[in-house]
Coordinates of C-alpha atoms in Angstrom, one line a residue:
M10 CA -4.1 -2.0 0.3
Q11 CA -7.3 -3.5 1.0
R12 CA -10.0 -2.1 -1.6
R13 CA -13.8 -2.1 -0.5
R14 CA -16.4 0.3 -1.4
T15 CA -17.9 1.3 2.8
R16 CA -21.9 3.8 3.3
R17 CA -20.8 7.7 3.0
T18 CA -21.4 9.5 6.5
T19 CA -23.6 12.2 7.0
W20 CA -20.7 14.2 6.9
Q21 CA -19.2 12.2 4.1
Q22 CA -22.2 13.6 2.3
G23 CA -22.6 17.6 3.3
L24 CA -19.5 17.9 2.1
I25 CA -19.2 15.9 -1.0
A26 CA -22.7 18.3 -1.0
A27 CA -21.1 21.3 -0.3
V28 CA -17.6 21.1 -3.0
S29 CA -20.3 20.1 -5.4
A30 CA -22.1 23.5 -5.4
L31 CA -19.2 25.4 -5.1
G32 CA -18.7 26.0 -8.7
A33 CA -16.6 28.3 -10.0
T34 CA -18.4 31.2 -7.9
G35 CA -17.0 31.4 -4.0
T36 CA -16.7 29.7 -0.9
L37 CA -17.2 27.5 1.7
A38 CA -17.8 27.3 5.4
A39 CA -14.6 26.5 7.4
C40 CA -14.2 22.7 7.3
G41 CA -14.4 21.9 10.8
G42 CA -15.9 24.6 13.6
P43 CA -17.1 24.1 16.9
A44 CA -19.0 21.7 18.5
G45 CA -19.9 23.4 21.6
S46 CA -18.6 26.5 22.4
D47 CA -14.7 25.5 23.6
D48 CA -14.7 22.5 21.3
V49 CA -12.8 22.3 17.6
T50 CA -13.7 19.6 15.7
L51 CA -11.5 17.5 13.9
R52 CA -12.5 16.3 10.4
L53 CA -10.3 12.9 9.6
V54 CA -10.2 11.4 6.0
A55 CA -9.5 7.8 6.3
A56 CA -9.0 4.3 4.4
D57 CA -11.1 1.2 4.7
Y58 CA -9.0 -1.4 5.5
G59 CA -11.6 -4.3 5.9
D60 CA -13.0 -6.6 3.5
S61 CA -16.6 -6.6 5.1
P62 CA -18.9 -4.8 7.6
A63 CA -17.7 -6.4 10.3
N64 CA -13.9 -5.6 9.9
S65 CA -14.4 -2.6 8.0
S66 CA -12.0 0.4 9.2
K67 CA -14.8 3.0 10.6
K68 CA -15.3 -0.1 13.3
Y69 CA -12.0 0.3 14.1
W70 CA -12.1 4.4 14.5
D71 CA -14.8 4.7 16.1
K72 CA -13.4 3.0 19.1
L73 CA -10.5 4.8 19.2
V74 CA -12.8 7.9 18.3
H75 CA -14.4 7.5 21.4
D76 CA -11.7 7.0 23.8
F77 CA -9.5 9.8 22.5
E78 CA -12.6 11.6 23.4
A79 CA -13.1 10.8 26.2
E80 CA -9.4 11.6 27.8
H81 CA -9.4 15.0 26.0
P82 CA -12.0 17.2 26.6
G83 CA -12.2 20.1 24.3
I84 CA -11.6 18.1 21.1
K85 CA -14.1 16.3 18.6
V86 CA -13.0 14.3 15.5
E87 CA -15.2 13.5 12.7
V88 CA -14.2 10.3 10.5
G89 CA -15.3 9.8 6.7
V90 CA -13.5 6.6 5.6
Y91 CA -13.6 6.0 2.1
S92 CA -13.1 2.5 -0.1
W93 CA -8.9 2.5 -1.6
N94 CA -10.6 3.6 -5.0
E95 CA -11.9 6.7 -3.7
V96 CA -10.4 8.4 -0.7
D97 CA -7.5 10.0 -2.8
R98 CA -9.7 11.3 -5.4
K99 CA -11.5 12.8 -2.6
V100 CA -9.2 14.7 -0.9
K101 CA -8.0 15.8 -4.1
E102 CA -11.5 16.9 -4.7
M103 CA -11.5 18.6 -1.6
V104 CA -8.3 20.2 -0.7
A105 CA -8.9 21.6 -4.5
A106 CA -12.5 23.5 -3.1
G107 CA -10.6 24.9 -0.4
H108 CA -11.6 22.8 2.3
A109 CA -8.9 20.2 3.0
P110 CA -9.6 18.0 6.5
D111 CA -7.1 18.8 9.0
M112 CA -5.9 14.9 8.7
A113 CA -6.4 12.2 5.7
Q114 CA -5.1 8.8 5.9
I115 CA -4.2 8.3 2.2
G116 CA -1.7 6.8 -0.5
A117 CA 0.4 9.4 -1.6
Y118 CA 1.5 13.4 -0.1
A119 CA 4.3 14.5 -2.2
D120 CA 1.9 16.6 -4.4
Y121 CA 0.7 18.3 -0.9
G122 CA 4.0 18.6 0.8
A123 CA 5.0 19.9 -2.0
A124 CA 2.9 22.6 -2.1
G125 CA 3.6 23.8 1.3
K126 CA -0.3 22.2 2.0
L127 CA 0.8 20.2 5.2
Y128 CA 2.4 20.2 8.2
R129 CA 6.1 19.0 8.8
A130 CA 5.4 15.4 10.8
D131 CA 8.1 17.2 13.5
E132 CA 5.2 20.1 14.0
V133 CA 2.3 17.3 14.7
L134 CA 4.5 14.6 16.4
S135 CA 5.9 15.4 19.9
I136 CA 9.5 14.0 19.7
P137 CA 8.9 10.5 20.9
V138 CA 6.1 9.3 18.9
Q139 CA 7.8 10.7 15.5
A140 CA 11.3 8.8 17.3
D141 CA 9.7 5.9 17.0
F142 CA 8.7 5.3 13.4
A143 CA 10.8 2.9 11.8
S144 CA 13.3 4.8 9.9
E145 CA 13.0 3.2 6.7
L146 CA 9.5 4.2 6.8
S147 CA 10.1 7.8 7.7
D148 CA 12.5 8.1 5.5
A149 CA 10.0 7.3 2.8
G150 CA 7.9 10.1 3.9
K151 CA 9.9 12.3 2.8
V152 CA 10.5 15.3 0.2
N153 CA 13.4 16.8 -0.3
R154 CA 14.1 15.5 2.5
V155 CA 11.6 16.8 4.9
Q156 CA 9.3 14.7 6.6
Y157 CA 5.4 15.3 5.6
G158 CA 4.5 11.8 4.6
M159 CA 3.4 10.0 8.2
P160 CA 4.0 5.7 8.0
F161 CA 0.4 4.9 9.1
A162 CA 0.5 1.0 7.8
A163 CA 2.8 -1.4 6.0
S164 CA 3.3 -4.9 4.3
T165 CA 6.0 -6.1 2.5
R166 CA 6.0 -9.1 -0.6
L167 CA 6.4 -12.8 -0.2
L168 CA 6.2 -15.2 -3.2
F169 CA 3.0 -17.8 -1.9
Y170 CA 3.0 -21.4 -3.2
N171 CA 0.3 -23.6 -2.5
K172 CA 1.5 -26.6 -0.7
T173 CA -1.0 -29.5 -2.0
L174 CA -0.2 -28.5 -5.9
F175 CA 3.9 -29.0 -4.8
S176 CA 3.2 -32.1 -3.0
E177 CA 1.5 -33.6 -6.2
A178 CA 3.8 -32.3 -8.7
G179 CA 6.8 -33.1 -6.4
I180 CA 8.5 -30.0 -6.2
T181 CA 10.1 -27.9 -4.0
P182 CA 9.7 -23.5 -3.6
P183 CA 12.3 -22.2 -6.0
T184 CA 14.9 -20.2 -4.5
S185 CA 16.0 -18.8 -8.0
W186 CA 14.3 -17.5 -11.5
S187 CA 15.3 -20.8 -12.8
E188 CA 13.8 -23.2 -10.3
L189 CA 10.9 -21.0 -10.9
A190 CA 10.4 -21.8 -13.9
A191 CA 10.9 -25.0 -13.6
D192 CA 7.7 -25.1 -10.7
A193 CA 5.5 -23.8 -13.1
R194 CA 6.2 -26.5 -15.2
A195 CA 5.8 -29.3 -13.7
L196 CA 2.6 -27.4 -12.3
K197 CA 1.6 -26.9 -15.6
A198 CA 1.8 -30.9 -16.7
K199 CA -0.8 -31.2 -13.8
G200 CA -3.4 -29.3 -15.5
V201 CA -2.9 -26.9 -12.8
K202 CA -4.6 -23.8 -14.2
F203 CA -2.8 -20.7 -13.2
P204 CA 1.1 -21.9 -12.4
Y205 CA 2.4 -18.7 -11.7
A206 CA 0.2 -15.8 -11.4
L207 CA 1.4 -12.8 -13.0
P208 CA -1.5 -10.0 -12.1
L209 CA 0.1 -7.7 -14.4
G210 CA -3.7 -5.2 -15.0
P211 CA -4.5 -2.2 -14.1
E212 CA -5.6 -2.5 -10.6
E213 CA -2.0 -2.7 -8.8
A214 CA 0.3 -4.2 -11.4
Q215 CA 2.8 -1.2 -9.9
A216 CA 3.3 -3.9 -7.1
E217 CA 4.0 -6.9 -9.4
T218 CA 6.2 -4.8 -11.6
M219 CA 8.8 -3.5 -9.1
Q220 CA 8.9 -7.2 -7.1
W221 CA 9.8 -8.4 -10.3
L222 CA 12.4 -5.7 -11.0
L223 CA 14.4 -5.9 -7.9
S224 CA 13.8 -9.9 -7.6
G225 CA 15.8 -9.1 -11.4
G226 CA 18.6 -6.6 -9.5
D227 CA 17.6 -3.1 -10.1
G228 CA 13.7 -1.1 -9.6
Y229 CA 12.3 2.2 -10.3
L230 CA 15.0 4.5 -9.5
D231 CA 18.7 4.0 -9.9
G232 CA 21.5 5.0 -7.8
F233 CA 20.9 8.6 -7.6
G234 CA 17.4 8.8 -7.4
S235 CA 15.9 9.5 -11.0
Y236 CA 13.5 7.4 -13.3
D237 CA 15.5 4.4 -14.5
L238 CA 12.6 2.1 -15.8
D239 CA 14.5 1.0 -19.0
S240 CA 17.8 -0.1 -17.9
A241 CA 19.1 -3.2 -19.0
Q242 CA 18.6 -5.6 -15.8
N243 CA 14.8 -4.5 -16.2
V244 CA 13.7 -4.5 -19.8
A245 CA 16.2 -7.7 -19.2
T246 CA 14.1 -9.2 -16.1
F247 CA 10.7 -8.7 -18.9
D248 CA 12.5 -10.2 -21.2
W249 CA 12.7 -13.5 -19.3
L250 CA 8.5 -13.1 -18.0
K251 CA 7.7 -13.3 -21.0
D252 CA 10.7 -15.4 -23.0
E253 CA 10.0 -18.1 -20.1
L254 CA 7.0 -17.5 -18.0
V255 CA 3.8 -16.0 -20.1
D256 CA 4.8 -16.9 -23.7
K257 CA 4.9 -20.9 -22.8
G258 CA 1.2 -21.0 -21.4
L259 CA 2.9 -20.5 -17.6
T260 CA 0.8 -17.8 -16.2
G261 CA -3.0 -19.0 -16.9
P262 CA -5.5 -18.7 -19.0
V263 CA -6.3 -15.0 -18.8
A264 CA -3.4 -13.1 -20.2
P265 CA -1.7 -11.1 -16.9
G266 CA -2.3 -7.4 -18.4
K267 CA -5.8 -8.0 -18.2
L268 CA -5.1 -10.2 -14.3
N269 CA -6.1 -7.7 -11.5
R270 CA -4.2 -8.8 -8.0
A271 CA -7.4 -9.2 -6.7
D272 CA -9.1 -12.0 -9.3
A273 CA -5.4 -13.6 -9.2
F274 CA -6.0 -14.1 -4.6
A275 CA -9.4 -15.1 -5.4
A276 CA -7.9 -18.1 -8.1
F277 CA -5.3 -18.8 -5.2
T278 CA -7.9 -19.9 -2.8
R279 CA -10.2 -21.3 -4.5
G280 CA -6.8 -23.5 -4.7
E281 CA -6.3 -22.8 -8.6
V282 CA -2.7 -21.2 -8.6
G283 CA 0.1 -22.9 -8.1
M284 CA 2.8 -19.5 -6.8
L285 CA 1.8 -16.3 -6.4
N286 CA 3.3 -12.8 -4.6
G287 CA 1.2 -11.8 -2.0
H288 CA 1.3 -10.2 1.3
P289 CA 0.0 -10.5 4.3
S290 CA -4.0 -10.4 3.9
L291 CA -4.2 -13.4 1.8
M292 CA -3.2 -15.2 4.4
K293 CA -6.5 -14.7 6.3
T294 CA -8.3 -15.2 3.4
A295 CA -6.9 -18.8 1.8
R296 CA -7.0 -20.3 5.3
A297 CA -10.6 -19.5 5.4
K298 CA -11.5 -21.3 2.3
G299 CA -8.9 -24.4 3.5
V300 CA -6.3 -23.6 1.1
R301 CA -2.2 -25.0 2.5
F302 CA 0.1 -23.0 1.5
G303 CA 3.4 -21.2 2.2
M304 CA 5.1 -18.4 2.0
V305 CA 9.2 -18.1 1.0
P306 CA 11.1 -14.5 0.2
M307 CA 11.1 -14.1 -3.7
P308 CA 13.5 -15.6 -6.4
G309 CA 16.1 -13.8 -7.2
A310 CA 17.8 -14.3 -10.5
D311 CA 20.6 -16.7 -9.7
G312 CA 19.5 -17.1 -5.7
R313 CA 17.5 -14.7 -3.2
A314 CA 16.7 -11.4 -4.3
K315 CA 18.4 -8.8 -2.7
S316 CA 15.1 -7.0 -1.4
T317 CA 11.5 -7.4 -1.9
M318 CA 9.3 -4.8 -2.2
G319 CA 7.2 -2.7 0.6
V320 CA 4.5 -1.2 0.5
A321 CA 3.2 2.0 3.2
D322 CA 0.1 4.0 3.4
W323 CA 0.4 7.1 5.4
M324 CA -1.4 9.8 6.9
T325 CA -1.2 14.0 6.8
A326 CA -1.7 16.9 8.3
F327 CA -2.9 19.7 5.9
R328 CA -2.3 23.4 7.5
Q329 CA -5.3 25.4 6.4
G330 CA -7.5 24.5 9.5
G331 CA -5.0 25.8 11.6
H332 CA -5.5 23.5 14.4
Q333 CA -1.9 22.3 14.7
D334 CA -2.2 21.6 19.0
Q335 CA -5.5 19.5 19.5
I336 CA -3.7 17.5 15.5
R337 CA -0.4 16.8 17.5
A338 CA -2.9 15.7 20.7
F339 CA -4.8 12.9 18.7
L340 CA -2.1 11.8 16.3
D341 CA 0.0 11.3 19.2
Y342 CA -2.6 9.0 20.5
V343 CA -3.1 7.0 17.3
Y344 CA 0.5 5.8 16.9
D345 CA 0.4 5.1 20.8
E346 CA 1.7 1.4 20.8
K347 CA -1.9 -0.6 21.9
N348 CA -3.4 1.4 18.8
V349 CA -0.9 0.5 16.4
L350 CA -1.0 -3.0 17.6
A351 CA -4.2 -3.2 17.9
F352 CA -4.7 -1.4 13.9
S353 CA -2.2 -3.8 12.4
R354 CA -3.3 -7.0 13.9
E355 CA -7.5 -6.3 12.9
Y356 CA -6.3 -5.7 9.0
D357 CA -2.9 -8.8 9.5
L358 CA -0.8 -5.0 8.3
L359 CA 3.1 -4.1 9.5
P360 CA 3.1 -1.8 12.3
V361 CA 5.0 1.1 11.4
T362 CA 7.0 2.5 14.9
S363 CA 9.9 -0.1 16.5
S364 CA 8.1 -0.5 20.2
A365 CA 5.1 -2.4 18.3
Q366 CA 7.6 -4.1 16.0
E367 CA 9.7 -5.0 18.5
T368 CA 6.1 -6.4 20.9
M369 CA 4.9 -8.5 18.0
T370 CA 8.3 -9.8 16.9
A371 CA 8.2 -11.1 20.3
S372 CA 4.2 -12.4 20.7
P373 CA 3.4 -16.1 19.3
K374 CA 0.4 -15.1 18.7
D375 CA 1.8 -12.8 15.9
A376 CA 3.9 -15.0 14.4
D377 CA 2.7 -15.8 10.6
L378 CA 3.8 -12.1 10.7
S379 CA 7.2 -13.0 11.3
P380 CA 7.9 -13.7 7.7
F381 CA 6.6 -10.3 6.5
L382 CA 8.5 -8.4 9.4
E383 CA 11.7 -10.0 8.9
E384 CA 11.5 -8.3 5.5
L385 CA 11.2 -5.0 6.1
P386 CA 14.0 -3.4 7.1
T387 CA 15.7 -4.7 3.8
S388 CA 12.6 -3.3 1.6
E389 CA 12.2 -1.5 -1.0
L390 CA 9.3 1.0 -0.8
Y391 CA 7.9 3.4 -4.2
P392 CA 9.1 6.9 -4.7
A393 CA 6.6 8.3 -3.2
G394 CA 8.9 11.5 -1.9
K395 CA 8.2 12.4 -6.0
T396 CA 5.5 14.5 -6.9
S397 CA 5.8 13.2 -10.1
W398 CA 5.0 9.4 -8.9
A399 CA 1.0 9.9 -8.8
G400 CA 1.1 9.7 -12.5
V401 CA 3.7 7.0 -13.1
S402 CA 2.2 4.3 -11.3
A403 CA -0.7 4.9 -13.1
D404 CA 1.3 5.1 -16.4
I405 CA 2.8 1.6 -15.5
K406 CA -0.8 0.5 -14.4
Q407 CA -2.1 1.2 -17.7
Q408 CA 0.8 -0.6 -20.3
I409 CA 3.1 -2.5 -18.5
G410 CA 0.6 -5.8 -19.9
K411 CA 1.6 -4.8 -22.8
A412 CA 5.4 -5.4 -22.2
V413 CA 4.8 -9.5 -21.7
G414 CA 1.6 -9.6 -24.7
P415 CA 1.6 -11.2 -28.0
G416 CA 4.0 -9.1 -29.9
G417 CA 4.8 -6.5 -27.2
S418 CA 8.6 -6.1 -26.6
P419 CA 9.7 -5.3 -22.8
A420 CA 12.2 -2.6 -23.9
A421 CA 9.6 -0.6 -26.3
I422 CA 7.4 -0.4 -23.2
L423 CA 9.5 0.2 -20.9
G424 CA 11.8 2.9 -22.7
G425 CA 8.4 4.8 -23.3
L426 CA 7.4 4.6 -19.9
Q427 CA 10.6 5.8 -18.9
R428 CA 10.3 8.9 -21.7
S429 CA 6.5 9.9 -20.1
A430 CA 8.0 10.0 -16.5
V431 CA 11.8 11.8 -16.8
T432 CA 9.2 13.8 -18.7
A433 CA 7.2 14.1 -15.5
D434 CA 9.4 14.2 -13.3
N435 CA 11.1 17.8 -15.0
S436 CA 7.2 19.3 -14.7
S437 CA 7.1 18.8 -11.7
A438 CA 10.4 19.9 -10.6
G439 CA 9.9 22.8 -12.8

């Protein structure tokens, strides 16, 4: 979700050097091994959710590990924190080198689960902890109806709007596409640089795309779980985007296919954006810059969209090290309510357990997150349980901006993406 490059730890540097030295020849020493005569050392690779050194995820994990080790003599935990730009790739390299970490907190799990490399969730979590996950998140963590992905962090999307710009234009937040287009026209008439910011650049185009497909009444999959990217509804959605927003100059001076999410967010915090889809972390940065903003559910074609997009990041546990009991002890501690709440509050994310969600809902200090929490039960997540999803998502990031570009054809671009998705899905199934 948040992407920032972090300094590698000594363990990370040594591990990367060892992987590089492996070449085509031989073996690495076992990842793990005793830190003392009776100790077991667990290795965790984690993603960084911080946006500055002051709130790096390393600080969160350092405190949690310190407290855990004090309560669990005999178990040591070493954590390597990477930016979101590299964490999935690093884990892939470790696994390919036969040197999987004990746990990895990453964005995808399906390939590892399908290959039998992961513990099932019920093998490394106590029954009360596993039962406490929000059901929609647990379901999204399954491959062939078996849960391998344990939700670690979640968020939903709302439509952010600049209250000052809206007031100056004499408009109100939209509840339908036609109102959104009308608001964008009014904002443009007032000289707003990005009336509606449409980030379809390669950073996170799959998110903006999915949000719009859902608001158009469809999505990435059909009712049977098969890819349906070029459905009539999806093509109609992108036809509307191109005809009513992009071609009319309502999405700003940067072509949507070249506008990344981070740049759109930065423009919003500078007061240059009238509307855009945003997740909870945008609240803090916009407020810090003095932007007066509001948030409403994403409009649908003829009224409120039936669902919004949800995002989950995943904790996984690898079988290779064989530390099942120690992993269970650590993960039960990670998912204790106080730790789930501490992480969610630090990084403006939604808790993944029902107990923490209930506490947050009842707490006045978490009122800002309530609108996002309300959307979570009916949100739709990426099809992360498909082993083909990582490749399909990468294709969407690279291609979808062309659908609304000069001379672009939504039907042709979505059709090409659909054919590639079906091929990838059939290959992974075979």
